[in-house]
Amino acid sequence: MTKTIATTAPTQTKTSSNVLSVLAAGILGLGIITVAGHVQAATLHDAAHDVRHTTGFPCH
Amino acid sequence: MTCVTQPASPATKLMFQKIAVSALIAGFGAGLVAALLQFVFVQPLLLHAELFEIDPHTALDLVTVPRGPFDVAREALNIVFSALIYTGYAFVLLAAMVWAEDRGEPISPRAGILWGIAGFITMHMAPAFGLAPDMPGLNGADVEARQIWWYGTVACTGIALWLIAFGQNWAMWGAAIVLLAAPHLIGAPMPDTLTQAAPPELAASFAARTLGVALAVWSTLGLLLGSVWHSKLAEG
């Protein structure tokens, strides 16, 4: 027999829904900056080379 | 037995959508401004510096860069990555702005410019205080060590500026001063030798212009975020 348990979250207030959204947005933004500005994989480095220098990231 | 977890609430999805749409519009717009300013003011110095990387002796005779064929693919990639990086900045900056708005600091175009300047200090000025923006041909310490220092400095400076703006007592402001100073008292990783192919005149101009462009674009980014947030555009 398959039993399904649905976890019911309490009604979320405006602020708590904002906290999740803000955290998700912050993490997404840092992820984009890391991939575009810092990851040293050769193809990515070569493609982003000029912008990494002109934006002041440690490039190579 | 199957466990079903509750999906994100409609309110959360709506708020994230609003943040994402605003950040994408403002970030892409600021990225295009960055690409244009860098193309006009910074890219010529970078191309000049590359000549010294290839052959320092020949390059010394050239005061300006000989105009080669326009590299369409290279410039297109520069536009793409400028837009991408400033979109990343836009997500982080808007996350902080929304967090503050929930605590009584309204988002507006004027406030957005201040937020943009704070972003510039956090992500550009503070790291550049230890690691000056370097053009090709300059000597640097191990790149991983510099990246670790970069992240540490950005984190310390971001928290410090938040404490200065929203702190309510001297303990918080004191902590901010310690956080601002710590990365620079520890010191950024420096190379063992300071030999370099490119002349210092070019390197100094490159660092100054990089920071000038960044301040202009971060202010634009904050202004755009502050303007888009309460407009119909942000509703998607």
Short mmCIF file of C-alpha atoms in Angstrom, two decimals:
data_model
loop_
_atom_site.label_atom_id
_atom_site.label_comp_id
_atom_site.label_asym_id
_atom_site.label_seq_id
_atom_site.Cartn_x
_atom_site.Cartn_y
_atom_site.Cartn_z
CA MET A 1 0.00 0.00 0.00
CA THR A 2 1.35 3.40 -0.91
CA LYS A 3 0.88 6.05 1.67
CA THR A 4 1.24 9.70 0.76
CA ILE A 5 2.21 12.18 3.41
CA ALA A 6 1.79 15.79 2.41
CA THR A 7 3.69 18.19 4.61
CA THR A 8 1.56 21.22 5.08
CA ALA A 9 3.52 24.39 5.57
CA PRO A 10 2.02 27.14 7.68
CA THR A 11 0.60 30.09 5.83
CA GLN A 12 3.56 32.12 4.73
CA THR A 13 3.73 35.78 5.54
CA LYS A 14 4.93 38.33 2.98
CA THR A 15 8.27 38.67 4.73
CA SER A 16 9.05 34.96 4.93
CA SER A 17 8.30 34.53 1.23
CA ASN A 18 10.60 37.48 0.57
CA VAL A 19 13.41 35.88 2.59
CA LEU A 20 13.39 32.76 0.39
CA SER A 21 13.29 34.84 -2.78
CA VAL A 22 16.08 37.13 -1.59
CA LEU A 23 18.30 34.17 -0.66
CA ALA A 24 17.63 32.46 -4.00
CA ALA A 25 18.38 35.68 -5.92
CA GLY A 26 21.59 36.29 -3.95
CA ILE A 27 22.85 32.74 -4.53
CA LEU A 28 21.94 32.88 -8.23
CA GLY A 29 23.77 36.22 -8.60
CA LEU A 30 26.91 34.94 -6.87
CA GLY A 31 26.76 31.81 -9.06
CA ILE A 32 26.68 33.91 -12.23
CA ILE A 33 29.58 36.09 -11.00
CA THR A 34 31.63 32.99 -10.12
CA VAL A 35 31.05 31.27 -13.47
CA ALA A 36 31.54 34.37 -15.62
CA GLY A 37 34.31 35.96 -13.55
CA HIS A 38 36.30 33.29 -11.75
CA VAL A 39 36.04 29.70 -13.06
CA GLN A 40 39.38 28.84 -14.68
CA ALA A 41 38.18 26.24 -17.25
CA ALA A 42 40.16 27.05 -20.43
CA THR A 43 37.24 27.72 -22.79
CA LEU A 44 35.40 29.87 -20.28
CA HIS A 45 38.59 31.75 -19.38
CA ASP A 46 39.40 32.51 -23.01
CA ALA A 47 35.85 33.62 -23.82
CA ALA A 48 35.61 35.90 -20.78
CA HIS A 49 39.29 37.00 -20.87
CA ASP A 50 38.92 40.67 -21.87
CA VAL A 51 35.93 41.31 -19.61
CA ARG A 52 37.64 39.65 -16.62
CA HIS A 53 40.57 42.06 -17.04
CA THR A 54 38.48 45.16 -17.69
CA THR A 55 36.16 44.31 -14.76
CA GLY A 56 39.06 43.82 -12.34
CA PHE A 57 38.80 40.10 -11.58
CA PRO A 58 42.01 38.13 -10.93
CA CYS A 59 42.27 36.57 -14.42
CA HIS A 60 45.44 34.47 -14.75
CA MET B 1 5.73 5.30 1.44
CA THR B 2 5.99 8.44 -0.63
CA CYS B 3 6.79 11.78 0.90
CA VAL B 4 5.51 14.84 -0.93
CA THR B 5 7.14 18.10 0.01
CA GLN B 6 5.23 21.34 -0.26
CA PRO B 7 6.29 23.39 -3.32
CA ALA B 8 7.27 27.04 -2.95
CA SER B 9 4.23 29.18 -2.17
CA PRO B 10 2.68 31.40 -4.88
CA ALA B 11 3.84 34.49 -2.94
CA THR B 12 7.45 33.27 -3.02
CA LYS B 13 7.26 32.51 -6.74
CA LEU B 14 5.76 35.92 -7.45
CA MET B 15 8.42 37.74 -5.43
CA PHE B 16 11.27 35.76 -7.02
CA GLN B 17 9.81 36.43 -10.46
CA LYS B 18 9.70 40.15 -9.76
CA ILE B 19 13.33 40.14 -8.54
CA ALA B 20 14.47 38.06 -11.53
CA VAL B 21 12.70 40.21 -14.15
CA SER B 22 13.99 43.46 -12.59
CA ALA B 23 17.55 42.10 -12.26
CA LEU B 24 17.59 40.81 -15.82
CA ILE B 25 16.38 44.12 -17.29
CA ALA B 26 18.65 46.36 -15.19
CA GLY B 27 21.65 43.98 -15.33
CA PHE B 28 21.47 43.59 -19.10
CA GLY B 29 21.06 47.35 -19.58
CA ALA B 30 24.00 48.16 -17.29
CA GLY B 31 26.05 45.42 -18.99
CA LEU B 32 25.54 47.08 -22.38
CA VAL B 33 26.66 50.44 -20.92
CA ALA B 34 29.71 48.66 -19.44
CA ALA B 35 30.55 47.04 -22.78
CA LEU B 36 30.32 50.40 -24.58
CA LEU B 37 32.46 52.30 -22.02
CA GLN B 38 35.04 49.50 -21.89
CA PHE B 39 35.20 49.34 -25.68
CA VAL B 40 35.89 53.09 -25.91
CA PHE B 41 38.12 53.66 -22.86
CA VAL B 42 39.65 50.37 -21.65
CA GLN B 43 39.88 47.93 -24.55
CA PRO B 44 42.45 50.06 -26.49
CA LEU B 45 44.79 49.89 -23.45
CA LEU B 46 44.25 46.12 -23.16
CA LEU B 47 45.06 45.56 -26.84
CA HIS B 48 48.13 47.80 -26.49
CA ALA B 49 49.28 45.79 -23.45
CA GLU B 50 48.93 42.54 -25.37
CA LEU B 51 51.60 43.74 -27.82
CA PHE B 52 54.06 43.80 -24.91
CA GLU B 53 53.03 40.28 -23.96
CA ILE B 54 53.91 39.11 -27.47
CA ASP B 55 57.16 41.08 -28.03
CA PRO B 56 58.20 43.78 -25.52
CA HIS B 57 61.08 45.06 -27.71
CA THR B 58 58.99 45.77 -30.80
CA ALA B 59 56.11 47.15 -28.76
CA LEU B 60 58.30 49.81 -27.12
CA ASP B 61 58.48 51.68 -30.44
CA LEU B 62 54.69 51.89 -30.70
CA VAL B 63 53.06 54.74 -28.79
CA THR B 64 49.58 53.82 -30.01
CA VAL B 65 48.16 50.48 -31.07
CA PRO B 66 48.17 49.89 -34.81
CA ARG B 67 44.53 49.43 -35.82
CA GLY B 68 44.12 45.80 -36.85
CA PRO B 69 41.02 44.28 -38.39
CA PHE B 70 37.99 44.62 -36.10
CA ASP B 71 37.57 41.29 -34.27
CA VAL B 72 33.81 40.79 -34.36
CA ALA B 73 33.77 37.51 -32.39
CA ARG B 74 35.99 38.94 -29.64
CA GLU B 75 33.93 42.10 -29.23
CA ALA B 76 30.67 40.10 -29.29
CA LEU B 77 31.97 37.89 -26.46
CA ASN B 78 32.89 41.04 -24.53
CA ILE B 79 29.30 42.29 -24.82
CA VAL B 80 27.90 38.90 -23.76
CA PHE B 81 30.14 38.59 -20.70
CA SER B 82 29.67 42.23 -19.64
CA ALA B 83 25.91 41.67 -19.72
CA LEU B 84 26.28 38.37 -17.86
CA ILE B 85 28.50 39.75 -15.09
CA TYR B 86 26.36 42.85 -14.52
CA THR B 87 23.25 40.62 -14.43
CA GLY B 88 24.96 38.65 -11.66
CA TYR B 89 25.72 41.91 -9.82
CA ALA B 90 22.08 42.99 -10.36
CA PHE B 91 20.73 39.84 -8.66
CA VAL B 92 22.99 40.30 -5.62
CA LEU B 93 22.36 44.05 -5.34
CA LEU B 94 18.59 43.75 -5.73
CA ALA B 95 18.50 40.91 -3.16
CA ALA B 96 20.11 43.31 -0.65
CA MET B 97 17.76 46.15 -1.65
CA VAL B 98 14.63 44.00 -1.20
CA TRP B 99 15.93 42.68 2.13
CA ALA B 100 16.36 46.29 3.30
CA GLU B 101 12.97 47.34 1.91
CA ASP B 102 11.29 44.70 4.08
CA ARG B 103 12.97 46.45 7.02
CA GLY B 104 11.76 49.95 6.20
CA GLU B 105 14.15 51.27 3.52
CA PRO B 106 12.07 51.98 0.39
CA ILE B 107 13.54 51.26 -3.04
CA SER B 108 13.68 54.33 -5.31
CA PRO B 109 15.85 55.55 -8.20
CA ARG B 110 17.72 57.95 -5.84
CA ALA B 111 18.30 55.25 -3.24
CA GLY B 112 19.27 52.92 -6.10
CA ILE B 113 22.23 55.15 -7.02
CA LEU B 114 23.49 54.97 -3.40
CA TRP B 115 23.05 51.19 -3.47
CA GLY B 116 24.98 51.10 -6.76
CA ILE B 117 27.87 53.09 -5.26
CA ALA B 118 27.93 50.71 -2.27
CA GLY B 119 28.04 47.79 -4.72
CA PHE B 120 30.96 49.45 -6.52
CA ILE B 121 32.89 49.89 -3.25
CA THR B 122 32.19 46.26 -2.27
CA MET B 123 32.85 44.48 -5.55
CA HIS B 124 35.40 46.81 -7.17
CA MET B 125 37.05 49.46 -5.01
CA ALA B 126 37.87 47.29 -1.98
CA PRO B 127 39.37 44.39 -3.99
CA ALA B 128 41.25 46.91 -6.19
CA PHE B 129 42.79 48.52 -3.06
CA GLY B 130 44.80 45.28 -2.66
CA LEU B 131 44.77 43.83 -6.16
CA ALA B 132 44.84 46.67 -8.70
CA PRO B 133 42.95 45.75 -11.88
CA ASP B 134 45.73 44.18 -13.96
CA MET B 135 46.01 44.19 -17.71
CA PRO B 136 47.57 41.35 -19.71
CA GLY B 137 51.35 41.21 -19.33
CA LEU B 138 51.51 42.03 -15.63
CA ASN B 139 52.96 39.70 -13.06
CA GLY B 140 50.61 38.33 -10.37
CA ALA B 141 50.61 35.84 -7.51
CA ASP B 142 48.89 32.45 -7.82
CA VAL B 143 45.42 33.08 -9.27
CA GLU B 144 43.62 30.84 -6.75
CA ALA B 145 45.18 32.69 -3.81
CA ARG B 146 44.09 36.01 -5.34
CA GLN B 147 40.56 34.73 -5.92
CA ILE B 148 40.26 33.57 -2.29
CA TRP B 149 41.44 37.01 -1.13
CA TRP B 150 38.98 38.64 -3.58
CA TYR B 151 36.00 36.71 -2.16
CA GLY B 152 37.08 37.34 1.43
CA THR B 153 37.47 41.08 0.79
CA VAL B 154 34.09 41.33 -0.96
CA ALA B 155 32.36 39.49 1.91
CA CYS B 156 34.04 41.62 4.64
CA THR B 157 33.36 44.90 2.81
CA GLY B 158 29.73 44.03 2.01
CA ILE B 159 28.97 43.15 5.64
CA ALA B 160 30.85 46.26 6.84
CA LEU B 161 28.88 48.63 4.59
CA TRP B 162 25.62 47.01 5.75
CA LEU B 163 26.67 47.56 9.39
CA ILE B 164 27.60 51.21 8.68
CA ALA B 165 24.25 51.84 6.98
CA PHE B 166 21.94 49.90 9.29
CA GLY B 167 23.93 49.44 12.50
CA GLN B 168 22.49 51.07 15.61
CA ASN B 169 25.36 51.28 18.01
CA TRP B 170 29.12 51.74 18.21
CA ALA B 171 29.77 48.02 18.62
CA MET B 172 28.31 47.44 15.12
CA TRP B 173 30.11 50.44 13.61
CA GLY B 174 33.35 49.33 15.29
CA ALA B 175 32.95 45.85 13.82
CA ALA B 176 32.43 47.50 10.42
CA ILE B 177 35.75 49.37 10.69
CA VAL B 178 37.56 46.14 11.64
CA LEU B 179 35.94 44.29 8.70
CA LEU B 180 36.82 47.09 6.26
CA ALA B 181 40.47 47.17 7.34
CA ALA B 182 41.15 43.45 7.96
CA PRO B 183 41.64 42.24 4.35
CA HIS B 184 44.09 45.08 3.68
CA LEU B 185 46.00 44.62 6.93
CA ILE B 186 46.32 40.92 6.09
CA GLY B 187 47.35 41.98 2.57
CA ALA B 188 46.57 40.66 -0.88
CA PRO B 189 48.78 37.93 -2.36
CA MET B 190 51.63 39.59 -4.27
CA PRO B 191 54.02 38.05 -6.82
CA ASP B 192 57.56 37.09 -5.77
CA THR B 193 59.06 39.33 -8.43
CA LEU B 194 57.68 42.56 -9.84
CA THR B 195 59.02 42.20 -13.37
CA GLN B 196 56.50 43.01 -16.02
CA ALA B 197 56.38 43.25 -19.78
CA ALA B 198 54.04 46.23 -20.09
CA PRO B 199 55.12 49.78 -19.13
CA PRO B 200 53.75 51.33 -15.91
CA GLU B 201 52.18 54.26 -17.83
CA LEU B 202 49.77 51.84 -19.49
CA ALA B 203 49.13 49.85 -16.31
CA ALA B 204 48.26 52.97 -14.30
CA SER B 205 45.83 54.24 -16.95
CA PHE B 206 44.28 50.78 -17.20
CA ALA B 207 43.63 50.54 -13.44
CA ALA B 208 42.23 54.10 -13.21
CA ARG B 209 39.94 53.71 -16.20
CA THR B 210 38.69 50.30 -15.10
CA LEU B 211 37.62 51.78 -11.75
CA GLY B 212 36.11 54.89 -13.37
CA VAL B 213 34.03 52.81 -15.77
CA ALA B 214 32.95 50.51 -12.92
CA LEU B 215 31.73 53.47 -10.80
CA ALA B 216 29.73 54.85 -13.74
CA VAL B 217 28.17 51.47 -14.54
CA TRP B 218 27.38 50.52 -10.92
CA SER B 219 25.61 53.88 -10.44
CA THR B 220 23.66 53.18 -13.63
CA LEU B 221 22.82 49.68 -12.40
CA GLY B 222 21.46 51.00 -9.09
CA LEU B 223 19.46 53.71 -10.89
CA LEU B 224 17.96 51.14 -13.29
CA LEU B 225 17.09 48.72 -10.46
CA GLY B 226 15.46 51.52 -8.45
CA SER B 227 13.50 52.65 -11.51
CA VAL B 228 12.41 49.21 -12.75
CA TRP B 229 11.40 47.79 -9.34
CA HIS B 230 8.21 49.84 -8.96
CA SER B 231 7.40 50.01 -12.68
CA LYS B 232 5.08 47.74 -14.64
CA LEU B 233 8.14 46.16 -16.28
CA ALA B 234 8.96 44.35 -13.03
CA GLU B 235 5.59 42.59 -12.96
CA GLY B 236 6.77 40.53 -15.95
#
